[in-house]
Short mmCIF file of C-alpha atoms in Angstrom, two decimals:
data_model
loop_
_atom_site.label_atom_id
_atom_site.label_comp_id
_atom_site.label_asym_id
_atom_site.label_seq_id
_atom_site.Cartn_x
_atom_site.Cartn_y
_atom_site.Cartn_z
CA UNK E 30 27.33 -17.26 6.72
CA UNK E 31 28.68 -18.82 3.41
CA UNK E 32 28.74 -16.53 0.55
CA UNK E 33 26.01 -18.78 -1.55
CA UNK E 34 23.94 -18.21 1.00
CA UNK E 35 24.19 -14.06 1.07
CA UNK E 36 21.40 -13.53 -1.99
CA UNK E 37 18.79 -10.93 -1.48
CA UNK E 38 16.13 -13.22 -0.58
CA UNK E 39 17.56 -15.31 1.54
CA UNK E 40 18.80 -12.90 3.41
CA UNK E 41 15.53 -11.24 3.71
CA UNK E 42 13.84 -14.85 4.72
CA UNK E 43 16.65 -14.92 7.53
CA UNK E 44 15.15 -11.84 8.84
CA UNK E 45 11.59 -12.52 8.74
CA UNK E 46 12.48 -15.97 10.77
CA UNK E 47 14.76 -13.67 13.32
CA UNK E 48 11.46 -11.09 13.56
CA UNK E 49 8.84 -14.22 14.50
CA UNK E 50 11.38 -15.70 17.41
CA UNK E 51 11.40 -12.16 18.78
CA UNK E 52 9.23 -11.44 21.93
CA UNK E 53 6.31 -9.28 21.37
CA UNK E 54 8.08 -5.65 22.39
CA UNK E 55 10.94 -6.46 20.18
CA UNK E 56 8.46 -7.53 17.09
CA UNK E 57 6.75 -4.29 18.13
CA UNK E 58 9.83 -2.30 17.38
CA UNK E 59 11.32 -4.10 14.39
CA UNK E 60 7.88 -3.72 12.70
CA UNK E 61 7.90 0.51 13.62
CA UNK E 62 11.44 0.71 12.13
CA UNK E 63 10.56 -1.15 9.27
CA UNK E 64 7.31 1.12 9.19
CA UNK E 65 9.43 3.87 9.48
CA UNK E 66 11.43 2.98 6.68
CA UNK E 67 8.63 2.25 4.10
CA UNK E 68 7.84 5.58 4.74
CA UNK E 69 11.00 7.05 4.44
CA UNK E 70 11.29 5.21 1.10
CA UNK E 71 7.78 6.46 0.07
CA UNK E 72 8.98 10.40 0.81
CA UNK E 73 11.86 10.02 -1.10
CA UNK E 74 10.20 9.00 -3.95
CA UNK E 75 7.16 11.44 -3.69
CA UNK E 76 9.72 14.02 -3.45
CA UNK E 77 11.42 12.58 -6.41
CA UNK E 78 8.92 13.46 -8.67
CA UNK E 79 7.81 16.52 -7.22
CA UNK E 80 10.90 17.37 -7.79
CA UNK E 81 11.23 16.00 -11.70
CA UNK E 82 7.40 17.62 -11.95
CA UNK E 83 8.87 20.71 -11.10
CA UNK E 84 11.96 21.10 -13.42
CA UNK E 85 9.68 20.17 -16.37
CA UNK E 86 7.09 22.83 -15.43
CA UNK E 87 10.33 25.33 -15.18
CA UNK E 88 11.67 23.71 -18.83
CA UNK E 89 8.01 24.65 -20.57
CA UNK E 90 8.06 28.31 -19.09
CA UNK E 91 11.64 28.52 -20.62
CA UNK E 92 10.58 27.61 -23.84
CA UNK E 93 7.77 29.58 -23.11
CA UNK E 94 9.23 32.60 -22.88
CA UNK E 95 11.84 32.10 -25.71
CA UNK E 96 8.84 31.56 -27.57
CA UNK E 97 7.40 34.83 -26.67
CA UNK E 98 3.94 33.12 -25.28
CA UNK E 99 2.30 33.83 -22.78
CA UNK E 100 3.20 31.14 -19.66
CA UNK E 101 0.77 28.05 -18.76
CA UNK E 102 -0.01 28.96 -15.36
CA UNK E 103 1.70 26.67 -13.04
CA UNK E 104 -1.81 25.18 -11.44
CA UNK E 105 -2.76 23.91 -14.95
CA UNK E 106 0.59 22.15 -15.72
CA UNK E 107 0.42 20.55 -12.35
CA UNK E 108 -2.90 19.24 -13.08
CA UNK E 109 -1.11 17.03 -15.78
CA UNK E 110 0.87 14.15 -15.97
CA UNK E 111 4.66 13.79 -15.33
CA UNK E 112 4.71 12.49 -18.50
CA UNK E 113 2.69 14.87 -20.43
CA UNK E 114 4.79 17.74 -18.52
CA UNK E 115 7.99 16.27 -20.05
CA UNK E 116 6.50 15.67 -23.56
CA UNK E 117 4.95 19.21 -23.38
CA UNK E 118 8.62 20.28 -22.58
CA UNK E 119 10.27 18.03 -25.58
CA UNK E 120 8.28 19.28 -27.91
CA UNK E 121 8.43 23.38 -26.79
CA UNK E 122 11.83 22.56 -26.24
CA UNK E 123 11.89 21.23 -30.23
CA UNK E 124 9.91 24.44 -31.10
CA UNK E 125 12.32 27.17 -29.72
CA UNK E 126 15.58 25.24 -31.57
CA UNK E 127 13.46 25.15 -34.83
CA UNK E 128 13.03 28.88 -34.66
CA UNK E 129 16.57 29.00 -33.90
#
């Protein structure tokens, strides 16, 4: 395939085309795997932010506890906001070096 013609798109219009001429148990399993990959992308990002939820909930116990409070239990902060966790832990975070 000439190179003008490798761009995202029409590479992905190529492979809609190649899915339709398929026969039905071969457009049956292309459209699983792509399923299957959606997913897969979905999970990743879910666990993404989980996973940035968590480190900000573990940042505003730090400061916290440098701060000699008493800790926001963990059920609250996850009630929030990944962005209101990570301003909550920018400005506790601002706190403890202020009293520094």
């Amino acid at each position: 395939m000439p190179a003008a013609l490798q761009q995202p798109l029409v590479l992905r219009a190529l492979e809609e085309l190649k899915m339709l001429t398929q026969t039905d148990l071969e457009r049956e399993r292309y459209e699983a795997r792509r399923k299957a990959q959606l997913d897969y992308n979905t999970g990743l990002k879910v666990a993404r932010m989980e996973g940035r939820a968590e480190g900000a909930i573990d940042r505003i116990h730090l400061c916290e506890r440098l701060l000699k409070r008493p800790l926001t239990p963990t059920e609250q902060l996850l009630s929030r906001s990944l962005e209101d966790l990570i301003r909550l832990a920018d400005d506790l975070q601002a706190e403890v070096l202020a009293s520094s």
